[in-house]
mmCIF file of C-alpha atoms in Angstrom:
data_model
loop_
_atom_site.group_PDB
_atom_site.id
_atom_site.type_symbol
_atom_site.label_atom_id
_atom_site.label_comp_id
_atom_site.label_asym_id
_atom_site.label_seq_id
_atom_site.Cartn_x
_atom_site.Cartn_y
_atom_site.Cartn_z
ATOM 1 C CA MET A 30 -0.732 1.571 -128.457
ATOM 2 C CA ARG A 31 -3.902 0.213 -126.878
ATOM 3 C CA LEU A 32 -6.714 1.111 -129.280
ATOM 4 C CA PHE A 33 -10.449 0.717 -129.719
ATOM 5 C CA ILE A 34 -13.087 2.076 -132.068
ATOM 6 C CA GLY A 35 -16.268 3.327 -130.478
ATOM 7 C CA ILE A 36 -19.121 5.772 -130.324
ATOM 8 C CA PRO A 37 -18.867 8.523 -127.700
ATOM 9 C CA VAL A 38 -22.049 8.851 -125.627
ATOM 10 C CA LYS A 39 -23.093 12.222 -124.253
ATOM 11 C CA PHE A 40 -23.439 12.244 -120.472
ATOM 12 C CA GLU A 41 -26.951 13.635 -120.468
ATOM 13 C CA GLU A 42 -29.535 13.985 -117.714
ATOM 14 C CA TRP A 43 -30.955 10.477 -118.189
ATOM 15 C CA LEU A 44 -27.500 8.937 -117.722
ATOM 16 C CA GLN A 45 -26.807 11.121 -114.679
ATOM 17 C CA ARG A 46 -30.031 9.750 -113.127
ATOM 18 C CA VAL A 47 -28.886 6.149 -113.777
ATOM 19 C CA TYR A 48 -25.471 6.908 -112.223
ATOM 20 C CA SER A 49 -27.174 8.450 -109.183
ATOM 21 C CA ARG A 50 -29.330 5.356 -108.667
ATOM 22 C CA VAL A 51 -26.285 3.034 -108.829
ATOM 23 C CA GLU A 52 -24.088 5.300 -106.680
ATOM 24 C CA ALA A 53 -26.857 5.558 -104.046
ATOM 25 C CA LEU A 54 -26.358 1.836 -103.345
ATOM 26 C CA ARG A 55 -22.935 2.648 -101.848
ATOM 27 C CA ALA A 56 -21.766 -0.630 -103.329
ATOM 28 C CA ASP A 57 -18.154 -1.450 -104.161
ATOM 29 C CA ILE A 58 -18.499 -0.277 -107.777
ATOM 30 C CA LYS A 59 -16.095 1.791 -109.874
ATOM 31 C CA MET A 60 -18.229 3.919 -112.202
ATOM 32 C CA VAL A 61 -16.948 4.804 -115.671
ATOM 33 C CA GLU A 62 -15.864 8.457 -115.778
ATOM 34 C CA PRO A 63 -18.636 10.484 -117.479
ATOM 35 C CA LYS A 64 -16.181 11.746 -120.116
ATOM 36 C CA ASN A 65 -15.205 8.129 -120.954
ATOM 37 C CA VAL A 66 -18.700 6.742 -121.563
ATOM 38 C CA HIS A 67 -18.867 5.086 -124.990
ATOM 39 C CA ILE A 68 -20.091 2.095 -126.955
ATOM 40 C CA THR A 69 -17.214 -0.098 -128.116
ATOM 41 C CA LEU A 70 -17.545 -1.287 -131.711
ATOM 42 C CA ALA A 71 -14.128 -2.947 -132.007
ATOM 43 C CA PHE A 72 -11.445 -3.441 -129.365
ATOM 44 C CA LEU A 73 -8.110 -3.643 -131.175
ATOM 45 C CA GLY A 74 -5.832 -4.090 -128.153
ATOM 46 C CA GLU A 75 -2.126 -3.381 -128.587
ATOM 47 C CA VAL A 76 -1.431 -2.027 -132.069
ATOM 48 C CA ARG A 77 2.024 -1.063 -133.332
ATOM 49 C CA GLU A 78 2.332 2.615 -134.190
ATOM 50 C CA GLU A 79 3.038 1.879 -137.854
ATOM 51 C CA LYS A 80 -0.377 0.142 -138.139
ATOM 52 C CA VAL A 81 -2.395 3.105 -136.837
ATOM 53 C CA ASP A 82 -2.661 4.622 -140.323
ATOM 54 C CA LEU A 83 -4.092 1.320 -141.584
ATOM 55 C CA VAL A 84 -6.772 1.539 -138.903
ATOM 56 C CA LYS A 85 -7.590 5.127 -139.939
ATOM 57 C CA GLU A 86 -7.779 4.065 -143.619
ATOM 58 C CA SER A 87 -10.109 1.209 -142.669
ATOM 59 C CA MET A 88 -12.400 3.604 -140.844
ATOM 60 C CA LYS A 89 -12.529 6.045 -143.791
ATOM 61 C CA GLU A 90 -13.720 3.201 -146.022
ATOM 62 C CA VAL A 91 -16.772 2.581 -143.822
ATOM 63 C CA LYS A 92 -19.922 4.451 -144.866
ATOM 64 C CA PHE A 93 -22.947 4.834 -142.610
ATOM 65 C CA SER A 94 -25.961 7.087 -142.218
ATOM 66 C CA THR A 95 -26.996 8.842 -139.024
ATOM 67 C CA PHE A 96 -29.162 6.596 -136.846
ATOM 68 C CA SER A 97 -30.827 6.754 -133.455
ATOM 69 C CA LEU A 98 -30.052 4.697 -130.388
ATOM 70 C CA THR A 99 -32.553 4.086 -127.624
ATOM 71 C CA PHE A 100 -31.008 3.116 -124.302
ATOM 72 C CA LYS A 101 -33.170 0.758 -122.282
ATOM 73 C CA GLY A 102 -32.718 -1.075 -119.001
ATOM 74 C CA LEU A 103 -29.738 -2.163 -116.924
ATOM 75 C CA GLY A 104 -27.899 -5.453 -117.120
ATOM 76 C CA ALA A 105 -24.714 -7.155 -115.982
ATOM 77 C CA PHE A 106 -21.966 -9.341 -117.395
ATOM 78 C CA PRO A 107 -21.276 -12.232 -117.029
ATOM 79 C CA SER A 108 -24.717 -12.664 -115.415
ATOM 80 C CA LEU A 109 -27.171 -10.998 -113.049
ATOM 81 C CA SER A 110 -26.251 -13.489 -110.318
ATOM 82 C CA ARG A 111 -22.516 -12.714 -110.723
ATOM 83 C CA PRO A 112 -22.353 -9.077 -111.829
ATOM 84 C CA ARG A 113 -18.874 -7.832 -112.769
ATOM 85 C CA VAL A 114 -19.732 -5.225 -115.417
ATOM 86 C CA ILE A 115 -22.856 -3.052 -115.178
ATOM 87 C CA TRP A 116 -24.306 -1.837 -118.447
ATOM 88 C CA VAL A 117 -27.179 0.041 -120.035
ATOM 89 C CA GLY A 118 -28.884 -1.873 -122.829
ATOM 90 C CA ILE A 119 -29.698 -0.708 -126.340
ATOM 91 C CA SER A 120 -33.028 -1.388 -128.042
ATOM 92 C CA ASN A 121 -33.513 0.803 -131.144
ATOM 93 C CA GLY A 122 -30.315 1.055 -133.168
ATOM 94 C CA PHE A 123 -29.067 -2.353 -132.034
ATOM 95 C CA ASN A 124 -29.001 -3.750 -135.593
ATOM 96 C CA ASP A 125 -27.459 -0.531 -136.964
ATOM 97 C CA LEU A 126 -24.594 -0.971 -134.477
ATOM 98 C CA LYS A 127 -24.094 -4.594 -135.554
ATOM 99 C CA THR A 128 -24.055 -3.603 -139.245
ATOM 100 C CA LEU A 129 -21.582 -0.797 -138.524
ATOM 101 C CA ARG A 130 -19.310 -3.170 -136.600
ATOM 102 C CA THR A 131 -19.438 -5.772 -139.388
ATOM 103 C CA SER A 132 -18.343 -3.139 -141.943
ATOM 104 C CA LEU A 133 -15.529 -1.985 -139.658
ATOM 105 C CA VAL A 134 -14.246 -5.504 -138.968
ATOM 106 C CA LYS A 135 -14.324 -6.364 -142.686
ATOM 107 C CA SER A 136 -12.406 -3.194 -143.596
ATOM 108 C CA LEU A 137 -9.855 -3.750 -140.801
ATOM 109 C CA ALA A 138 -9.354 -7.427 -141.753
ATOM 110 C CA ALA A 139 -8.639 -6.417 -145.364
ATOM 111 C CA ARG A 140 -5.651 -4.480 -143.996
ATOM 112 C CA GLY A 141 -4.467 -7.210 -141.636
ATOM 113 C CA VAL A 142 -5.832 -5.618 -138.452
ATOM 114 C CA ARG A 143 -7.869 -8.011 -136.319
ATOM 115 C CA PRO A 144 -10.105 -6.772 -133.509
ATOM 116 C CA GLU A 145 -10.586 -8.924 -130.436
ATOM 117 C CA ASP A 146 -12.980 -11.751 -131.213
ATOM 118 C CA GLY A 147 -16.037 -12.681 -129.263
ATOM 119 C CA GLN A 148 -19.698 -12.168 -129.859
ATOM 120 C CA PHE A 149 -20.567 -8.498 -130.300
ATOM 121 C CA GLN A 150 -23.189 -7.485 -127.757
ATOM 122 C CA PRO A 151 -23.880 -3.732 -128.105
ATOM 123 C CA HIS A 152 -24.097 -2.103 -124.674
ATOM 124 C CA LEU A 153 -22.981 0.933 -122.682
ATOM 125 C CA THR A 154 -20.682 -0.004 -119.783
ATOM 126 C CA ILE A 155 -21.274 2.281 -116.802
ATOM 127 C CA GLY A 156 -19.439 0.507 -113.969
ATOM 128 C CA ARG A 157 -17.377 -2.405 -112.719
ATOM 129 C CA VAL A 158 -18.060 -4.349 -109.526
ATOM 130 C CA LYS A 159 -14.927 -4.376 -107.352
ATOM 131 C CA GLY A 160 -16.167 -6.352 -104.341
ATOM 132 C CA PRO A 161 -19.170 -7.995 -102.676
ATOM 133 C CA LYS A 162 -20.464 -4.901 -100.825
ATOM 134 C CA GLY A 163 -23.911 -3.930 -102.147
ATOM 135 C CA VAL A 164 -24.132 -6.658 -104.800
ATOM 136 C CA LEU A 165 -27.564 -7.879 -103.623
ATOM 137 C CA GLU A 166 -28.918 -4.326 -103.767
ATOM 138 C CA LEU A 167 -27.360 -3.912 -107.220
ATOM 139 C CA MET A 168 -29.053 -7.104 -108.441
ATOM 140 C CA LYS A 169 -32.427 -5.764 -107.190
ATOM 141 C CA LEU A 170 -31.863 -2.409 -108.936
ATOM 142 C CA ILE A 171 -30.966 -4.130 -112.217
ATOM 143 C CA GLU A 172 -34.123 -6.282 -112.020
ATOM 144 C CA GLU A 173 -36.205 -3.189 -111.222
ATOM 145 C CA MET A 174 -34.758 -1.253 -114.195
ATOM 146 C CA LEU A 175 -34.572 -4.173 -116.652
ATOM 147 C CA ASP A 176 -37.051 -2.836 -119.226
ATOM 148 C CA ILE A 177 -37.200 0.897 -118.479
ATOM 149 C CA PRO A 178 -36.574 3.214 -121.452
ATOM 150 C CA LEU A 179 -33.813 5.581 -120.346
ATOM 151 C CA GLY A 180 -32.684 7.910 -123.131
ATOM 152 C CA GLU A 181 -31.795 8.418 -126.768
ATOM 153 C CA GLN A 182 -28.880 9.624 -128.856
ATOM 154 C CA GLU A 183 -28.172 10.178 -132.533
ATOM 155 C CA VAL A 184 -25.090 8.398 -133.867
ATOM 156 C CA ARG A 185 -23.271 10.752 -136.217
ATOM 157 C CA GLU A 186 -19.647 9.758 -135.720
ATOM 158 C CA VAL A 187 -17.368 6.841 -134.941
ATOM 159 C CA THR A 188 -14.069 7.475 -133.156
ATOM 160 C CA LEU A 189 -10.695 5.750 -132.891
ATOM 161 C CA PHE A 190 -9.495 6.006 -129.300
ATOM 162 C CA LYS A 191 -6.111 5.421 -127.722
ATOM 163 C CA SER A 192 -6.489 4.092 -124.178
ATOM 164 C CA VAL A 193 -3.748 4.729 -121.635
ATOM 165 C CA LEU A 194 -4.193 2.715 -118.448
ATOM 166 C CA THR A 195 -3.301 4.565 -115.238
ATOM 167 C CA PRO A 196 -3.777 3.714 -111.548
ATOM 168 C CA LYS A 197 -6.646 6.249 -111.475
ATOM 169 C CA GLY A 198 -8.370 4.666 -114.480
ATOM 170 C CA PRO A 199 -8.034 4.839 -118.255
ATOM 171 C CA ILE A 200 -7.372 8.039 -120.162
ATOM 172 C CA TYR A 201 -8.899 8.094 -123.647
ATOM 173 C CA GLU A 202 -7.432 10.174 -126.443
ATOM 174 C CA GLU A 203 -9.282 10.642 -129.733
ATOM 175 C CA LEU A 204 -6.985 9.816 -132.660
ATOM 176 C CA ALA A 205 -9.438 10.028 -135.574
ATOM 177 C CA SER A 206 -13.135 9.950 -136.362
ATOM 178 C CA ILE A 207 -15.475 9.408 -139.291
ATOM 179 C CA GLN A 208 -18.793 11.150 -139.818
ATOM 180 C CA ALA A 209 -22.127 9.760 -140.986
ATOM 181 C CA HIS A 210 -23.110 10.566 -144.580
#
């Protein structure tokens, strides 16, 4: 099973406005389905079914308190000059996310489950660039929205998702979740 641990993000009015601005560019961009918007804490990749319970146990071991996230500005990976992934940044709550991820990774590692490596850069992916059409306009929009506060959300739960890839895009199924204390 293809798994990841993340925080679901509510598709609220502020996020709808961001989507509208990006979609208005009529660029060759595939937006993330509103119901799939989330912050990834740990991408586990392909996990054998017999290891799923170990992942759930690892999650139950992690304790965290409710905290607030402030979403701020747009950005792109790998860079603004070569945008492939469009994201919304996180200002307040950034360190809380890093601490939460560290606890998760430590708990998973103790059970022999290793998330994908790489530097953890908390963000909210909203779209993927599929071609060159509208990229210059996208770059201008990202620069224009770089430091604009966009919205907030309380983090009260962390969810284990199963991701099934289909030609129409991924389908996410919630397998388990933990609540803040």
